[in-house]
PDB file of C-alpha atoms in Angstrom:
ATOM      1  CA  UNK A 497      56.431 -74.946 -11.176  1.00  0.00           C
ATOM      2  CA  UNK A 498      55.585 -73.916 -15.078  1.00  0.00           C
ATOM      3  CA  UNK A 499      52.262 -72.578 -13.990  1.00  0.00           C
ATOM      4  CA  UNK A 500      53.545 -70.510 -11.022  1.00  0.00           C
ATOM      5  CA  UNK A 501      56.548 -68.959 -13.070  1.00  0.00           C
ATOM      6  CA  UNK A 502      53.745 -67.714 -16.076  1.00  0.00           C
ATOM      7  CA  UNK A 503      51.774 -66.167 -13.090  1.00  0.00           C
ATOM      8  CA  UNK A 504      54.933 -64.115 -12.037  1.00  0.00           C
ATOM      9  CA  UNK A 505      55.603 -63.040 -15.966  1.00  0.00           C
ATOM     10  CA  UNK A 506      51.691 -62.008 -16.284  1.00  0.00           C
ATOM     11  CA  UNK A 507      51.694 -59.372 -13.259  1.00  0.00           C
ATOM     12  CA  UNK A 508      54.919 -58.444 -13.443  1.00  0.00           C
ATOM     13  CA  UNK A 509      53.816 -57.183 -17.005  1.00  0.00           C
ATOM     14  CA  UNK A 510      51.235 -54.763 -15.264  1.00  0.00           C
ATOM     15  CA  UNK A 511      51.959 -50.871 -14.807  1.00  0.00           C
ATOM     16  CA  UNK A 512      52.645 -49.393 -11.175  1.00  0.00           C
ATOM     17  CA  UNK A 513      48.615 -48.656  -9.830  1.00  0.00           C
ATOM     18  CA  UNK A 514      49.565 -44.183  -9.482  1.00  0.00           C
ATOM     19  CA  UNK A 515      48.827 -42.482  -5.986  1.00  0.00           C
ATOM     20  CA  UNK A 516      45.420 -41.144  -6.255  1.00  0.00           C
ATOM     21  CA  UNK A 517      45.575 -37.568  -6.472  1.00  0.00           C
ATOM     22  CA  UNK A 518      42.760 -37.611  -3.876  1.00  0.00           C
ATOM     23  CA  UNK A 519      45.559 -38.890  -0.962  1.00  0.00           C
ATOM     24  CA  UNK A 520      46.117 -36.225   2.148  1.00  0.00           C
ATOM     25  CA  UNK A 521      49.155 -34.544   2.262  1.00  0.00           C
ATOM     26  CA  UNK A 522      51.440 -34.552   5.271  1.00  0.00           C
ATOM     27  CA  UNK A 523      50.698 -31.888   7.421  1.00  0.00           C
ATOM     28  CA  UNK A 524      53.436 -30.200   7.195  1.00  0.00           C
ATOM     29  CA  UNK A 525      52.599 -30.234   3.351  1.00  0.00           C
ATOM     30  CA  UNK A 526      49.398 -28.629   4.568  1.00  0.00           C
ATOM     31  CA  UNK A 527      50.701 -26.011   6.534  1.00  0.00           C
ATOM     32  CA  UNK A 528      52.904 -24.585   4.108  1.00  0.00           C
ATOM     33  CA  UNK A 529      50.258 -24.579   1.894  1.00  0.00           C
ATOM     34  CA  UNK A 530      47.865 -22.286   4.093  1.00  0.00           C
ATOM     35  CA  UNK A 531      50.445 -20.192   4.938  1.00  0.00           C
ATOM     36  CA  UNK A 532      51.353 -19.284   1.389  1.00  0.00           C
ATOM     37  CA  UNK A 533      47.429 -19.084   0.737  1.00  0.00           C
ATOM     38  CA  UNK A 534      47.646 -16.568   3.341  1.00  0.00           C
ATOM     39  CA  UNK A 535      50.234 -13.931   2.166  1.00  0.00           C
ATOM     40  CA  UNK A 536      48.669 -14.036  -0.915  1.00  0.00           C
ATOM     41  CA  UNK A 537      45.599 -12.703   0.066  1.00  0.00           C
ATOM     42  CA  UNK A 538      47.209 -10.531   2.366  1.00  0.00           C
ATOM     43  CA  UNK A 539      48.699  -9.242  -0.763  1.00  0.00           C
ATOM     44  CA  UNK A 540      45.546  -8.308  -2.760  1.00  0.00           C
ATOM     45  CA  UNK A 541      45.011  -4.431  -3.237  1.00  0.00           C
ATOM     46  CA  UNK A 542      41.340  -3.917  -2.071  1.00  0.00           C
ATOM     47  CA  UNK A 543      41.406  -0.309  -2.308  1.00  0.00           C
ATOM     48  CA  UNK A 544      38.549   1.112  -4.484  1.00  0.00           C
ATOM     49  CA  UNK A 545      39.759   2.478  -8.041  1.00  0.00           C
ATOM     50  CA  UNK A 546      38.061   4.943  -9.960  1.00  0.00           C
ATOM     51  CA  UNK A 547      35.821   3.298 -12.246  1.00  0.00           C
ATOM     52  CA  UNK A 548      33.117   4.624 -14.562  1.00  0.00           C
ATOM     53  CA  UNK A 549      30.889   1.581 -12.614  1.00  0.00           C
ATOM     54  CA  UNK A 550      31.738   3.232  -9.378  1.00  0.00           C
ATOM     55  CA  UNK A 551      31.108   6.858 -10.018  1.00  0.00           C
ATOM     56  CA  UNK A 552      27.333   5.810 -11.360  1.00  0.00           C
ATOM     57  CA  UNK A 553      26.999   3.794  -8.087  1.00  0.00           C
ATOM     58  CA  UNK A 554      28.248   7.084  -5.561  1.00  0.00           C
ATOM     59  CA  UNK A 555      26.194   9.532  -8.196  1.00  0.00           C
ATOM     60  CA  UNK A 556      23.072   7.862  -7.422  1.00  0.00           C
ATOM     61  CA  UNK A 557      23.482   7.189  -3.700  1.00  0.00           C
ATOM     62  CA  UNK A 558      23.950  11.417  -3.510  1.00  0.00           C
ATOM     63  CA  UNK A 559      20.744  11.684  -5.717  1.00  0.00           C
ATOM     64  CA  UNK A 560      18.762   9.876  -3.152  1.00  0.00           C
ATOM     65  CA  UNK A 561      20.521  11.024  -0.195  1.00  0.00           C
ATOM     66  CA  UNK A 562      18.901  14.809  -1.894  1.00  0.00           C
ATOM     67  CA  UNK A 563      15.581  13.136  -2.652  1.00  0.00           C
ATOM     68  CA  UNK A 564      13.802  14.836   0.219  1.00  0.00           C
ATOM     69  CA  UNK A 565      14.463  18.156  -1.469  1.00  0.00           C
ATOM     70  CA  UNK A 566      12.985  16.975  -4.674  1.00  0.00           C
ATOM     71  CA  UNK A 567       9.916  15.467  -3.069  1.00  0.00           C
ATOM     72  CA  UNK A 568       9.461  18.902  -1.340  1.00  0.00           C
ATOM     73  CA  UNK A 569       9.710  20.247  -4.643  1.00  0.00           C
ATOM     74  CA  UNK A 570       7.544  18.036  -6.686  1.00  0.00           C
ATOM     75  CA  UNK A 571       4.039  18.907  -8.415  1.00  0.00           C
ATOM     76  CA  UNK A 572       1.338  17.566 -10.443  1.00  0.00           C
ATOM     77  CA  UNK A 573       2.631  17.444 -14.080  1.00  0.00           C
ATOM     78  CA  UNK A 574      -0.848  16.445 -15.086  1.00  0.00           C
ATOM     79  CA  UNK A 575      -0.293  12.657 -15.873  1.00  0.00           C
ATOM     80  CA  UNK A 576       0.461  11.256 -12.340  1.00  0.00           C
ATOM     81  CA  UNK A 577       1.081  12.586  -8.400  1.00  0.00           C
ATOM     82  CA  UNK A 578       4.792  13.459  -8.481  1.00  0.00           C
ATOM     83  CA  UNK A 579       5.143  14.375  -4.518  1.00  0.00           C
ATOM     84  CA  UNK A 580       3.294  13.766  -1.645  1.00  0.00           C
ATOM     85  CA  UNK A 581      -0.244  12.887  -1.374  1.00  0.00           C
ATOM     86  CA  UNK A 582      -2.027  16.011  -0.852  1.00  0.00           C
ATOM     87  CA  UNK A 583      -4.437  17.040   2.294  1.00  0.00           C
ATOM     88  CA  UNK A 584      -7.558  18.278   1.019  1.00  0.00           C
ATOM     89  CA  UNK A 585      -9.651  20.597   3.284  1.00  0.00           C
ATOM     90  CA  UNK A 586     -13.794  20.973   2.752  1.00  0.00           C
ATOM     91  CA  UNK A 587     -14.372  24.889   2.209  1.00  0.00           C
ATOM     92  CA  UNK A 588     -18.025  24.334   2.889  1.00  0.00           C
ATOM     93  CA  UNK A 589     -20.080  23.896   5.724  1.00  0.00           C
ATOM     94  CA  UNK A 590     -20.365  19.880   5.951  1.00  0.00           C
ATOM     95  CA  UNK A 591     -18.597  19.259   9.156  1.00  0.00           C
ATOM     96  CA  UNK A 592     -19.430  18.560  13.054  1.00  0.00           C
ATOM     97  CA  UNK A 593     -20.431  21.874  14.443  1.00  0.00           C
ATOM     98  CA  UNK A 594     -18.893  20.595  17.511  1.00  0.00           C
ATOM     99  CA  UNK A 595     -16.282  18.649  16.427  1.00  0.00           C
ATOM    100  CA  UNK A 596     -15.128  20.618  13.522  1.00  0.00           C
ATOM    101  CA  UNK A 597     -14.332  17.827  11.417  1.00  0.00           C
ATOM    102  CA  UNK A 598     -16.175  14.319  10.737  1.00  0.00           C
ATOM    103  CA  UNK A 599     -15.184  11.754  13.033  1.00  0.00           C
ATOM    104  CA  UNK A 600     -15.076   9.236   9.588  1.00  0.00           C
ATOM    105  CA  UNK A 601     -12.107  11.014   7.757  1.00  0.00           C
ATOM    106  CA  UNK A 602      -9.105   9.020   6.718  1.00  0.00           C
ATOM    107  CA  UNK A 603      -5.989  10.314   6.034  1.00  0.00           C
ATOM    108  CA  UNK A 604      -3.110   9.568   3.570  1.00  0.00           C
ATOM    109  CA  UNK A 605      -6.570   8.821   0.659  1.00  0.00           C
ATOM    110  CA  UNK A 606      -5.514  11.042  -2.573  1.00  0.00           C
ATOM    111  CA  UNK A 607      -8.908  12.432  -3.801  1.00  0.00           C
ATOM    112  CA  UNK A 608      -8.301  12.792  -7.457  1.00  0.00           C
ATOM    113  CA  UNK A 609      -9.822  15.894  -9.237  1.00  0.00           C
ATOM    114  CA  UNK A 610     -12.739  14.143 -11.777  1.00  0.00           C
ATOM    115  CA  UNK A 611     -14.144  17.244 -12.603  1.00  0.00           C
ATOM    116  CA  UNK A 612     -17.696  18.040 -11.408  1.00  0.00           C
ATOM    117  CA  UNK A 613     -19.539  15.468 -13.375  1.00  0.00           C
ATOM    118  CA  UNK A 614     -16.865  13.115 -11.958  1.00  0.00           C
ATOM    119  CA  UNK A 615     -17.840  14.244  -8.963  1.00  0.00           C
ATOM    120  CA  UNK A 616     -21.225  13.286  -8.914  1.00  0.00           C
ATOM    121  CA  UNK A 617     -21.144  10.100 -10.443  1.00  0.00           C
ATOM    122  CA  UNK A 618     -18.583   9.247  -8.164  1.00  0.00           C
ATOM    123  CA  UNK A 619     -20.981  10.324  -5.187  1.00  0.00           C
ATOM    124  CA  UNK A 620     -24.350   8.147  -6.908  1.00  0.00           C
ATOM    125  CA  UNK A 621     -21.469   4.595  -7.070  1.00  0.00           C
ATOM    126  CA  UNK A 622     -20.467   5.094  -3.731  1.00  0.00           C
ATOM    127  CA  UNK A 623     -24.022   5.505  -2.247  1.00  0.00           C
ATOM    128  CA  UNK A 624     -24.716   2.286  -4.264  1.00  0.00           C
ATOM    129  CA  UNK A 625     -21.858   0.722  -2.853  1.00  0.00           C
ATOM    130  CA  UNK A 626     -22.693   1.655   0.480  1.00  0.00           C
ATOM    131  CA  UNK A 627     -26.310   0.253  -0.246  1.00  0.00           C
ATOM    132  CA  UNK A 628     -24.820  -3.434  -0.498  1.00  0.00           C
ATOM    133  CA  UNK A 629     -23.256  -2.995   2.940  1.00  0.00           C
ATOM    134  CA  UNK A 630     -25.772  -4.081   4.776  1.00  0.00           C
ATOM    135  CA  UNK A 631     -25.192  -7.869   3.795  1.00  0.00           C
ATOM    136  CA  UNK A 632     -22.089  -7.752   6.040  1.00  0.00           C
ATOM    137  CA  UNK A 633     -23.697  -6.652   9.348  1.00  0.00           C
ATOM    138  CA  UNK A 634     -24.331  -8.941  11.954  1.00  0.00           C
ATOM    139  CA  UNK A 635     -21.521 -11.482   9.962  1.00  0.00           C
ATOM    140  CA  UNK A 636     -18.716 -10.763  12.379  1.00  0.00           C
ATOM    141  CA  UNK A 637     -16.949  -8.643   9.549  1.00  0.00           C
ATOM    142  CA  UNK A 638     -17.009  -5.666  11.899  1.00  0.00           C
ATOM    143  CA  UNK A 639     -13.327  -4.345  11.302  1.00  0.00           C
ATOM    144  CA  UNK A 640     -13.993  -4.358   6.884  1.00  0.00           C
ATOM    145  CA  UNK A 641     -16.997  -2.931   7.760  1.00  0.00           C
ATOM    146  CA  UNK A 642     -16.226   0.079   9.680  1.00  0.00           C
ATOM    147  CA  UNK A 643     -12.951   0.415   7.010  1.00  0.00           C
ATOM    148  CA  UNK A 644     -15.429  -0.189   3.967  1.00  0.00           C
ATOM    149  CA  UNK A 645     -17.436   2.957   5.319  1.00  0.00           C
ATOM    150  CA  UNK A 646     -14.734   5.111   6.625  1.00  0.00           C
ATOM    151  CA  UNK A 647     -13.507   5.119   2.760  1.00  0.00           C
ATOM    152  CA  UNK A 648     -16.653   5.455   0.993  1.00  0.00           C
ATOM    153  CA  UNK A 649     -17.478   8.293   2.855  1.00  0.00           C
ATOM    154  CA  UNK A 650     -14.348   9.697   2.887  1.00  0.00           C
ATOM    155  CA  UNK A 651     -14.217  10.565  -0.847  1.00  0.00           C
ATOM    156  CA  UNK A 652     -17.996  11.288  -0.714  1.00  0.00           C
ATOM    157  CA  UNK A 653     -17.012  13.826   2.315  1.00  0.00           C
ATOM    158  CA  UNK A 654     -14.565  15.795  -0.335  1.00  0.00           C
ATOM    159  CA  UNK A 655     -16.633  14.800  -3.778  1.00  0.00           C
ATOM    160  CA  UNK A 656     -20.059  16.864  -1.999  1.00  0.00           C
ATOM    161  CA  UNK A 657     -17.800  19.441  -0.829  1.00  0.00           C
ATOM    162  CA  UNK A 658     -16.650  20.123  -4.379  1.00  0.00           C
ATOM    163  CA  UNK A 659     -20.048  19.513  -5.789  1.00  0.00           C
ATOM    164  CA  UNK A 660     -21.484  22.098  -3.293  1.00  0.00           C
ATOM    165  CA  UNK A 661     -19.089  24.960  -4.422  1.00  0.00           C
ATOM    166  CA  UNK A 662     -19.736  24.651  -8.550  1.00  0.00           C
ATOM    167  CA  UNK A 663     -23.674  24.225  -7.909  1.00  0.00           C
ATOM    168  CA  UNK A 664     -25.435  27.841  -8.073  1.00  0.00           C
ATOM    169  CA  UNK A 665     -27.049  29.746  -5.059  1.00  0.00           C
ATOM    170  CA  UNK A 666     -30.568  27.981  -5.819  1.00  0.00           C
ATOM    171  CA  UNK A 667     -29.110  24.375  -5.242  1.00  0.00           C
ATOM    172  CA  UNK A 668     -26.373  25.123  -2.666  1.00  0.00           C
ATOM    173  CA  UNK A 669     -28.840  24.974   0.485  1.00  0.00           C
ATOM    174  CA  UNK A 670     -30.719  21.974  -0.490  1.00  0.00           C
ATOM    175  CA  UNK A 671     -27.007  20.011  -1.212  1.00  0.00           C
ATOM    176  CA  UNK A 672     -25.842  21.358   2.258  1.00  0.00           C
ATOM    177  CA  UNK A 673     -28.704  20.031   4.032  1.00  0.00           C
ATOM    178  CA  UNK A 674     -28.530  16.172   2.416  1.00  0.00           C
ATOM    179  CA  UNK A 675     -24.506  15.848   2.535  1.00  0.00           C
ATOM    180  CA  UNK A 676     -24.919  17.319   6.140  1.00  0.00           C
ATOM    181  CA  UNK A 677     -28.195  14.678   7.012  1.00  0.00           C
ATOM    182  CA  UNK A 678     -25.759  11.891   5.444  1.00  0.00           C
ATOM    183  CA  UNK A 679     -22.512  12.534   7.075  1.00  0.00           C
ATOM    184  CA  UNK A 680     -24.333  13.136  10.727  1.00  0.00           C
ATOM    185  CA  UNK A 681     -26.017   9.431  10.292  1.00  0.00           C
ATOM    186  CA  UNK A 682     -22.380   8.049   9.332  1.00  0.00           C
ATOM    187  CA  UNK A 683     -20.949   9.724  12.285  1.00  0.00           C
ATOM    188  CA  UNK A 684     -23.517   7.473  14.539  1.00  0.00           C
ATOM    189  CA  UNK A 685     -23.321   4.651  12.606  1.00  0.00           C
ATOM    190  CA  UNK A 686     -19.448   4.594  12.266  1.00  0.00           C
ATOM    191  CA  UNK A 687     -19.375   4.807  16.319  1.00  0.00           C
ATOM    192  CA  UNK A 688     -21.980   1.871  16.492  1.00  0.00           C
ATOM    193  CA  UNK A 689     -19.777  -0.007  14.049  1.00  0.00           C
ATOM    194  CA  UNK A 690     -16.955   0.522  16.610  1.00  0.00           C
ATOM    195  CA  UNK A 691     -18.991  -0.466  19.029  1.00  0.00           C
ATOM    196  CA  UNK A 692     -19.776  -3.428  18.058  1.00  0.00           C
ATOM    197  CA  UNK A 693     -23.317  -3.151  19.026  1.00  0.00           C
ATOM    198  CA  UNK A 694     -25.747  -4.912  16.676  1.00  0.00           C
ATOM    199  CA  UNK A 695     -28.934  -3.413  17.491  1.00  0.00           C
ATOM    200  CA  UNK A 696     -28.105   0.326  17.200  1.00  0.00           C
ATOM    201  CA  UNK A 697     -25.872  -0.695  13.759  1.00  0.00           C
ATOM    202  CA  UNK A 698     -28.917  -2.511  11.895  1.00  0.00           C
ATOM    203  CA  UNK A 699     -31.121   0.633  13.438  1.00  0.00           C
ATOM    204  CA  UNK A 700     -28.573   3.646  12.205  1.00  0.00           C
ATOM    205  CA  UNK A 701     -27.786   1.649   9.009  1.00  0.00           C
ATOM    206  CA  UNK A 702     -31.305   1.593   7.913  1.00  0.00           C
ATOM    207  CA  UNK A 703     -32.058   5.195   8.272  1.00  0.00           C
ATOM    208  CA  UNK A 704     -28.935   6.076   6.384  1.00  0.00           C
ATOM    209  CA  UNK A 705     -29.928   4.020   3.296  1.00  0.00           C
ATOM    210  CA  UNK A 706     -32.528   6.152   3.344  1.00  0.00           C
ATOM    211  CA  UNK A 707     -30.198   9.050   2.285  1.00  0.00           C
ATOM    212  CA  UNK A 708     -28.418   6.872   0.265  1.00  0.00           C
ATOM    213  CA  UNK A 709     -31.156   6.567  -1.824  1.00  0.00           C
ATOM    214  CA  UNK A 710     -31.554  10.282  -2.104  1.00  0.00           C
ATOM    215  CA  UNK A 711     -28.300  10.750  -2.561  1.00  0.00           C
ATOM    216  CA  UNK A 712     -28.464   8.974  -5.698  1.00  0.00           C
ATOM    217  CA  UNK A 713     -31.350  10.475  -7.038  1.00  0.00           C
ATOM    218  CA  UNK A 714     -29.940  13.891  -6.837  1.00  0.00           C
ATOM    219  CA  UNK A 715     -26.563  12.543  -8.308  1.00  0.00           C
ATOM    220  CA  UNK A 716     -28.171  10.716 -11.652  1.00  0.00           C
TER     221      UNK A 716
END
């Protein structure tokens, strides 16, 4: 019995195991503790006080709310396009008789003011640009191609305009007649492009780079 009465004397030595603080309450415990969660928040003053962090938040909210009369407002200041983008209108005669316009034009393209040297190197790139075009006809690229050309000519529509009005009375007609000769082949070949039709796109595209060509010559 001297072994079983040592056993007794070791455990009995041992400290009471605590409750884990990890053991559920009763529920009632737990009800009385959401409802006193409860009042508490039902307690918390959510109404807005006047901070300095607040009145920057509502002053800038009621300085874009006004923004529209800014934008209406706005100019060039000379180092970048403060307001909308600008329509441009061609004050020569370089449009569809019929039509009154070319068929090509995009809209919402800002045509920045280069100067008239600008102008016409900007015209001789573009007709080079328009030169390598040719390698995506016939590739099934028809939407980038139609897009590629509606924006080249686009700013070669407005750059020949410009070019037009500073060149004197002896160069005027022969400028007239080649941006008039090049935009009248674009028109076609924009509407073939469109078309999807191969045949008359290889056919239109090939007597445009023909005034391409002399488009750059004049421009270098």
């Amino acid at each position: 019995m001297a072994p079983t009465a040592n056993l007794n004397q070791i455990f009995s030595t041992f400290p009471a195991i605590p409750k884990l603080s990890g053991d559920k309450l009763p529920h009632t415990d737990v009800a009385a503790a959401n409802l006193a969660r409860n009042k508490a928040d039902e307690s918390v003053d959510y109404t807005l006080k006047p901070t300095r962090r607040l009145a920057l938040g509502l002053g800038t909210i009621g300085l874009f709310a006004n923004s529209n009369v800014a934008v209406s407002l706005a100019e060039d200041n000379g180092l970048w396009l403060t307001g909308p983008i600008p329509i441009p209108r061609a004050t020569n005669m370089i449009n569809n008789v019929e039509t009154g316009t070319r068929s090509f034009l995009k809209t919402g393209v800002y045509i920045a003011d280069i100067g008239t040297k600008g102008r016409q190197f900007r015209l001789k790139k573009y007709a080079f640009d328009l030169l390598a075009l040719g390698d995506l006809i016939g590739k099934d690229a028809w939407n980038y191609v139609r897009k590629y050309l509606r924006l080249k000519s686009t700013f070669m529509y407005f750059d020949f305009d410009k070019v037009i009005s500073a060149a004197t009375p002896d160069d005027k007609p022969p400028l007239l007649d080649l941006a008039n000769r090049l935009f009248n082949t674009v028109e076609k070949l924009e509407d073939a492009v469109k078309q999807k039709d191969l045949p008359q796109t290889e056919a239109l595209y090939k007597d445009t780079t023909v005034i391409l060509q002399e488009v750059m010559t004049r421009m270098a």
